[in-house]
Tab-separated table of C-alpha atoms and ligand atoms in Angstrom:
chain	number	residue	atom	x	y	z
Z	1	MET	CA	17.366	-12.587	9.226
Z	2	LEU	CA	14.708	-10.229	7.921
Z	3	THR	CA	11.301	-11.217	9.310
Z	4	VAL	CA	8.073	-9.765	7.978
Z	5	HIS	CA	5.332	-9.821	10.605
Z	6	HIS	CA	2.108	-9.878	8.637
Z	7	LEU	CA	-1.275	-9.038	10.107
Z	8	GLY	CA	-4.044	-10.551	7.967
Z	9	VAL	CA	-5.532	-8.207	5.331
Z	10	SER	CA	-3.558	-5.170	6.333
Z	11	GLN	CA	-0.958	-2.790	5.028
Z	12	SER	CA	1.702	-5.390	5.776
Z	13	ASP	CA	0.621	-7.051	2.504
Z	14	ARG	CA	2.875	-4.407	1.021
Z	15	ILE	CA	5.985	-5.725	2.702
Z	16	VAL	CA	5.431	-9.337	1.676
Z	17	TRP	CA	4.868	-8.105	-1.860
Z	18	LEU	CA	8.044	-5.976	-1.768
Z	19	CYS	CA	10.139	-8.954	-0.623
Z	20	GLU	CA	8.692	-11.106	-3.385
Z	21	GLU	CA	9.343	-8.430	-6.024
Z	22	LEU	CA	12.946	-8.130	-4.828
Z	23	ASP	CA	13.221	-11.911	-4.508
Z	24	ILE	CA	15.136	-11.611	-1.229
Z	25	ALA	CA	15.355	-14.093	1.635
Z	26	TYR	CA	12.915	-13.385	4.462
Z	27	GLU	CA	10.898	-15.179	7.064
Z	28	LEU	CA	7.146	-14.615	7.126
Z	29	LYS	CA	5.183	-14.717	10.375
Z	30	LEU	CA	1.401	-14.572	10.056
Z	31	TYR	CA	-0.878	-13.052	12.716
Z	32	GLN	CA	-4.671	-13.027	12.833
Z	33	ARG	CA	-6.675	-9.955	13.821
Z	34	ALA	CA	-8.065	-10.167	17.322
Z	35	PRO	CA	-10.728	-9.227	16.033
Z	36	GLY	CA	-10.370	-5.956	14.130
Z	37	PHE	CA	-7.241	-4.868	15.944
Z	38	ALA	CA	-3.746	-6.331	16.061
Z	39	PRO	CA	-3.248	-9.053	18.690
Z	40	GLU	CA	-1.147	-8.245	21.759
Z	41	ASP	CA	1.976	-10.056	20.495
Z	42	TYR	CA	1.820	-7.994	17.306
Z	43	LYS	CA	1.364	-4.720	19.209
Z	44	ALA	CA	4.397	-5.547	21.312
Z	45	LEU	CA	6.681	-5.657	18.272
Z	46	THR	CA	6.981	-1.885	17.778
Z	47	PRO	CA	6.225	1.169	19.941
Z	48	TYR	CA	3.088	2.166	17.977
Z	49	GLY	CA	1.975	-1.434	17.582
Z	50	THR	CA	0.515	-1.296	14.068
Z	51	ALA	CA	0.994	-3.380	10.912
Z	52	PRO	CA	3.307	-3.598	9.082
Z	53	ALA	CA	6.238	-4.459	11.311
Z	54	ILE	CA	9.552	-6.083	10.542
Z	55	THR	CA	12.420	-7.353	12.614
Z	56	ASP	CA	15.947	-7.632	11.282
Z	57	GLY	CA	18.522	-8.730	13.842
Z	58	ASP	CA	18.107	-6.383	16.803
Z	59	LEU	CA	15.997	-3.946	14.791
Z	60	ALA	CA	12.215	-3.759	15.049
Z	61	LEU	CA	10.646	-1.265	12.648
Z	62	GLY	CA	7.097	-0.142	11.970
Z	63	GLU	CA	5.411	2.176	9.419
Z	64	SER	CA	4.959	1.115	5.772
Z	65	GLY	CA	7.017	3.883	4.207
Z	66	ALA	CA	9.908	3.514	6.650
Z	67	ILE	CA	10.003	-0.264	6.210
Z	68	ILE	CA	9.885	-0.059	2.424
Z	69	GLU	CA	12.660	2.534	2.320
Z	70	TYR	CA	14.724	0.417	4.713
Z	71	ILE	CA	14.359	-2.809	2.722
Z	72	VAL	CA	14.902	-1.120	-0.646
Z	73	ALA	CA	18.023	0.673	0.634
Z	74	LYS	CA	19.463	-2.305	2.487
Z	75	TYR	CA	18.518	-5.224	0.241
Z	76	GLY	CA	17.305	-3.722	-3.022
Z	77	GLU	CA	20.631	-3.183	-4.795
Z	78	GLY	CA	19.138	-0.182	-6.556
Z	79	ARG	CA	15.950	-1.948	-7.645
Z	80	LEU	CA	12.364	-0.626	-7.283
Z	81	THR	CA	13.510	2.907	-6.549
Z	82	VAL	CA	14.453	5.933	-8.651
Z	83	ARG	CA	17.790	7.656	-8.404
Z	84	PRO	CA	17.769	11.322	-7.317
Z	85	ASP	CA	19.381	12.376	-10.599
Z	86	ALA	CA	16.621	10.783	-12.726
Z	87	ALA	CA	14.007	13.059	-14.306
Z	88	ASN	CA	11.158	11.082	-12.697
Z	89	TYR	CA	12.589	11.161	-9.160
Z	90	PRO	CA	10.019	13.788	-8.020
Z	91	ASP	CA	7.228	11.563	-9.429
Z	92	TYR	CA	8.572	8.634	-7.440
Z	93	LEU	CA	8.687	10.714	-4.262
Z	94	PHE	CA	5.256	12.229	-4.797
Z	95	TRP	CA	3.394	8.951	-5.312
Z	96	PHE	CA	5.356	7.090	-2.683
Z	97	HIS	CA	4.265	9.675	-0.119
Z	98	PHE	CA	0.837	10.547	-1.528
Z	99	ALA	CA	-0.397	7.034	-0.706
Z	100	ASN	CA	-0.191	7.265	3.079
Z	101	GLY	CA	0.189	11.034	3.321
Z	102	SER	CA	-3.049	12.072	1.573
Z	103	MET	CA	-5.040	9.361	-0.236
Z	104	GLN	CA	-5.362	6.945	2.609
Z	105	PRO	CA	-5.996	9.548	5.345
Z	106	ALA	CA	-8.896	10.952	3.289
Z	107	MET	CA	-10.389	7.466	3.051
Z	108	MET	CA	-9.782	6.877	6.758
Z	109	MET	CA	-11.611	10.117	7.582
Z	110	ASP	CA	-14.523	8.978	5.460
Z	111	LEU	CA	-14.595	5.615	7.206
Z	112	ALA	CA	-14.293	7.154	10.677
Z	113	VAL	CA	-17.084	9.672	10.079
Z	114	ARG	CA	-19.340	6.945	8.726
Z	115	MET	CA	-18.625	4.734	11.728
Z	116	ALA	CA	-19.254	7.606	14.151
Z	117	THR	CA	-22.429	8.928	12.591
Z	118	GLY	CA	-23.808	5.998	10.627
Z	119	GLY	CA	-23.418	8.238	7.542
Z	120	PRO	CA	-21.490	11.514	7.302
Z	121	PRO	CA	-23.303	14.840	7.809
Z	122	PRO	CA	-23.496	16.762	4.494
Z	123	GLU	CA	-20.701	19.261	5.215
Z	124	ALA	CA	-18.139	16.654	6.193
Z	125	ALA	CA	-19.304	14.425	3.351
Z	126	ALA	CA	-18.618	17.155	0.802
Z	127	TRP	CA	-15.208	18.050	2.192
Z	128	ILE	CA	-13.966	14.494	2.620
Z	129	GLY	CA	-15.579	13.342	-0.618
Z	130	ASP	CA	-13.834	16.130	-2.511
Z	131	ARG	CA	-10.429	15.054	-1.196
Z	132	ILE	CA	-11.100	11.454	-2.213
Z	133	ASP	CA	-12.432	12.518	-5.643
Z	134	ARG	CA	-9.334	14.610	-6.273
Z	135	GLY	CA	-7.188	11.621	-5.321
Z	136	TYR	CA	-8.922	9.357	-7.839
Z	137	ARG	CA	-8.778	12.104	-10.468
Z	138	ILE	CA	-5.005	12.582	-10.227
Z	139	VAL	CA	-4.462	8.810	-10.095
Z	140	GLU	CA	-6.460	8.425	-13.306
Z	141	GLU	CA	-4.554	11.299	-14.961
Z	142	ARG	CA	-1.203	9.868	-13.920
Z	143	LEU	CA	-2.040	6.406	-15.231
Z	144	ALA	CA	-3.050	7.936	-18.564
Z	145	GLN	CA	0.498	9.319	-18.846
Z	146	ALA	CA	2.517	6.356	-17.612
Z	147	PRO	CA	2.034	2.635	-16.953
Z	148	PHE	CA	3.254	2.945	-13.359
Z	149	PHE	CA	3.140	5.736	-10.801
Z	150	ALA	CA	6.810	6.721	-11.079
Z	151	GLY	CA	6.838	6.332	-14.864
Z	152	GLU	CA	7.782	3.516	-17.224
Z	153	ALA	CA	8.970	1.071	-14.558
Z	154	PHE	CA	7.284	-0.560	-11.587
Z	155	THR	CA	8.707	0.833	-8.308
Z	156	ALA	CA	8.080	0.888	-4.591
Z	157	ALA	CA	5.713	3.821	-5.209
Z	158	ASP	CA	3.309	1.295	-6.765
Z	159	ILE	CA	3.612	-0.885	-3.684
Z	160	MET	CA	2.683	2.086	-1.496
Z	161	MET	CA	-0.259	3.110	-3.707
Z	162	LEU	CA	-2.027	-0.242	-4.047
Z	163	PHE	CA	-3.512	-0.500	-0.561
Z	164	PRO	CA	-5.584	2.724	-0.723
Z	165	LEU	CA	-6.708	1.805	-4.238
Z	166	THR	CA	-7.837	-1.721	-3.293
Z	167	ALA	CA	-8.275	-2.798	0.336
Z	168	MET	CA	-9.111	0.713	1.548
Z	169	ARG	CA	-11.471	1.157	-1.393
Z	170	GLY	CA	-13.236	-1.951	-0.121
Z	171	PHE	CA	-14.037	-0.136	3.138
Z	172	THR	CA	-15.110	3.161	1.633
Z	173	GLY	CA	-16.626	1.948	-1.650
Z	174	ARG	CA	-15.946	3.461	-5.057
Z	175	GLU	CA	-17.308	2.647	-8.505
Z	176	LEU	CA	-14.333	2.297	-10.874
Z	177	THR	CA	-16.153	2.775	-14.210
Z	178	PRO	CA	-15.016	6.435	-14.503
Z	179	TYR	CA	-11.396	5.348	-14.065
Z	180	PRO	CA	-10.454	3.060	-16.998
Z	181	ASN	CA	-6.727	3.723	-16.651
Z	182	LEU	CA	-6.866	2.718	-13.006
Z	183	VAL	CA	-8.786	-0.454	-13.911
Z	184	ALA	CA	-6.147	-1.333	-16.535
Z	185	TYR	CA	-3.391	-0.654	-14.007
Z	186	LEU	CA	-4.989	-2.913	-11.396
Z	187	GLY	CA	-5.204	-5.617	-14.058
Z	188	ARG	CA	-1.462	-5.251	-14.740
Z	189	ILE	CA	-0.655	-5.467	-11.034
Z	190	ALA	CA	-2.854	-8.542	-10.544
Z	191	GLU	CA	-0.863	-10.350	-13.226
Z	192	ARG	CA	2.536	-9.765	-11.641
Z	193	PRO	CA	3.968	-13.120	-10.556
Z	194	ALA	CA	5.528	-11.586	-7.413
Z	195	PHE	CA	2.195	-10.041	-6.429
Z	196	ARG	CA	0.409	-13.371	-6.854
Z	197	ARG	CA	3.075	-15.197	-4.854
Z	198	ALA	CA	2.883	-12.585	-2.115
Z	199	MET	CA	-0.900	-12.871	-1.817
Z	200	GLU	CA	-0.747	-16.675	-1.737
Z	201	LYS	CA	1.727	-16.482	1.145
Z	202	ALA	CA	0.214	-13.531	3.010
Z	203	GLU	CA	-3.469	-14.355	2.584
Z	204	PRO	CA	-3.624	-18.148	2.147
Z	205	GLY	CA	-7.043	-19.398	1.113
Z	206	ARG	CA	-8.353	-15.886	0.467
Z	207	THR	CA	-9.256	-14.661	-3.018
Z	208	ILE	CA	-7.853	-11.184	-3.537
Z	209	GLU	CA	-9.850	-9.171	-6.080
Z	210	LEU	CA	-8.198	-5.920	-7.124
Z	211	ILE	CA	-11.014	-4.623	-9.299
I	1	GSH	N1	0.604	4.554	8.611
I	1	GSH	C1	0.739	3.229	9.185
I	1	GSH	C2	-0.642	2.685	9.428
I	1	GSH	C3	-0.600	1.396	10.172
I	1	GSH	C4	-1.981	0.854	10.495
I	1	GSH	O1	-2.911	1.587	10.897
I	1	GSH	N2	-2.145	-0.468	10.324
I	1	GSH	C5	-3.367	-1.144	10.638
I	1	GSH	C6	-3.577	-2.293	9.673
I	1	GSH	S1	-3.885	-1.751	8.026
I	1	GSH	C7	-3.310	-1.775	12.008
I	1	GSH	O2	-2.238	-2.093	12.497
I	1	GSH	N3	-4.487	-2.006	12.598
I	1	GSH	C8	-4.593	-2.777	13.800
I	1	GSH	C9	-4.562	-1.972	15.046
I	1	GSH	O3	-4.568	-0.725	14.999
I	1	GSH	O4	-4.542	-2.620	16.108
I	1	GSH	C10	1.583	2.344	8.271
I	1	GSH	O5	1.486	2.479	7.068
I	1	GSH	O6	2.357	1.514	8.767
């Protein structure tokens, strides 16, 4: 049985959401932060000990991208992905990997420098800020061209991209007025029945605001 181990308000939101979009059978186990970090029983699930984590029979797997690829390949029956022979396959790959490969690390750097210094020194602020600005700029440009990151259809690339654009944005702060296409996109995501179901299950009693 596929089990999604969900740490409250974390990147494991993605996996609950993915399972709801695919409408597959899974068990959901909820864990509370202890505080800030994952509790010991969560850390013990996978070698690196971070959220998300899944178990599936004898398998225990961590890392958002790896888990999403695993579930899509094993249970997705071709849904929420893009075939390698499709014209938008490179778009799918780019946005799927841009989320945790570039956008989120830039935001994490910003957060870490702020925590360490109480406010980044000007040089670091400019360098990190530029990386984040470029991220928002290309997101806005992409969403002017297409309703979803990989193109016309919602895919797992959207599931990867939402966390940096919402929860992570909550930590680093960003005014969305200059990004109307992003605002419209977040509105579309918030209306997805599977997204709403996932948030009700993953974050019971918590109001999730995407904008
Ligand atoms: N790149 C990893 C990042 C995992 C990660 O840092 N998760 C955070 C939650 S968003 C976590 O587990 N924090 C608790 C801790 O480090 O103890 C992934 O996407 O799976």
